[in-house]
Amino acid sequence: MSGLTGIVACETAISSIENGVLRYRGYTIDDLATKATFEEIIYLLWYGRLPNRLELTALKQDLLESAVLPKKIYDLLHLYEPWGNAMAKLRTCVSFLTHFDDEVMDHSFAADHRKAIRIMARMAAIVAAIERIRTDLEPIEPDAIQFTSLAEMFLWLLKGEKPEPLAAKALDVCLVLHAEHELNASTFASRVTVSTMSDIYSGIVSAIGTLKGPLHGNANEQVANMLEDIGDISRVEEYIAGKIARKERIMGFGHRVYKHGDPRAKYLKELAKELGEWRGDTRWYDMSAKIEQLVFAKKGLMPNVDFYSASVYTYLGIPRDLFTLIFAISRTSGWMAHILEQHDNNKLIRPRAQYIGKKHDQWLPIEDR
Ligand code: ACO
């Protein structure tokens, strides 16, 4: 029961993990990683089926038009210290967005879906603006550029120039792979929050706060720190042996559900290799592949989704402390699907706790304590 391991806490038709196979709405992650775009995934997760061409075009249009941020978000971003925690900035910004949405407390199906689109599109614009404002660059407004996908929009808003097609495609695959993962900690947090019939924004804020931890979404940043610490493939063996001897956790390895490998990891590994070769520097990929080999040989642990993401995002030129924010952009599609599902057939989530404290104690007046 510790950590609710193995406890089934709700029914869902959004995704499943059975015998190590991850499916979104019945489609295997292998099919989705190689064939789907992130916008198709959003539609699939929210509406329960793949979109036809017209439906996909309409969703993309809605997303791209909704990405424009209220001006006061930029004012808020200017108030932050440049060195402040980026996930905390994102969390506050999403909370702040609530004040610009007059449908916040309308829980109807139509209003919930409109809000889902607004939040989904704006998250990417906020993350790019966080980076530009903290580095004294002018933020770019989404309606000032022409783009065809959220991945392309994000990289463009971040870097100030149209991304290479390979970079936009690689990020799109990452967004597909991170979009949804059953009842992980952040998704559970979002469902608990909205089960009180609180609003969608509160559900996403709870989820961001939960994803922020190093045992969950922040492991990707910790992997990058580790790779930087190691620095060179010649140091990998000694470094990993030291960590194992000190019984320290090796970030990006192990998983609560997958005990024989995370099915998403191999796609990120392939991407890391391809991007490293494209950049003409496979050092991080090479170190990662060696770490994978050693950790499996010595601990029997396999990489999870966060391990090779660290190299992929680094090759895409994304600052390290934004890795978890990109995870959040992608996972918003899954969080949102769960929030919509929860609101569709709501029952307050309120488990019980096993009391293990003292049975009886005598009240003492304050002067006698
Ligand atoms: N490095 C070293 N040892 C590990 C690791 C690891 N990454 N993961 C698990 N173990 C060991 C534990 O020390 C423990 O050993 P013990 O029984 O001798 O004490 C055993 O494996 C079981 O570990 P638990 O933490 O009990 O297993 P749990 O299912 O709770 O762990 C978790 C899952 C938290 C993800 C864990 O594997 C971990 O801490 N990994 C590193 C952090 C990480 O990569 N998180 C991202 C997960 S994916 C995601 O959230 C998107």
Short mmCIF file of C-alpha atoms in Angstrom, two decimals, residues 8 27 55 63 66 79 120 132 151 165 173 176 189 209 221 228 234 294 324 343 347 357:
data_model
loop_
_atom_site.label_atom_id
_atom_site.label_comp_id
_atom_site.label_asym_id
_atom_site.label_seq_id
_atom_site.Cartn_x
_atom_site.Cartn_y
_atom_site.Cartn_z
CA VAL A 8 -6.50 0.86 -8.89
CA TYR A 27 -3.40 2.51 -30.22
CA GLU A 55 -11.40 17.81 -37.78
CA LEU A 63 -5.02 25.80 -31.05
CA SER A 66 -5.70 30.42 -28.94
CA LEU A 79 8.20 40.51 -12.23
CA MET A 120 -3.00 23.73 -24.20
CA ARG A 132 13.05 35.07 -23.54
CA ALA A 151 6.17 21.94 -31.84
CA PRO A 165 12.22 20.69 -40.01
CA VAL A 173 7.74 13.01 -31.47
CA VAL A 176 3.62 12.43 -28.66
CA ALA A 189 -3.29 15.05 -8.64
CA GLY A 209 3.24 21.21 -9.04
CA GLU A 221 16.87 17.75 -15.87
CA GLU A 228 27.40 17.20 -17.59
CA SER A 234 36.03 7.71 -20.24
CA LEU A 294 26.24 -0.45 -17.10
CA THR A 324 10.32 19.55 -17.35
CA HIS A 343 -15.95 15.87 -14.94
CA LYS A 347 -17.30 11.24 -7.97
CA GLY A 357 -0.76 7.21 15.84
#
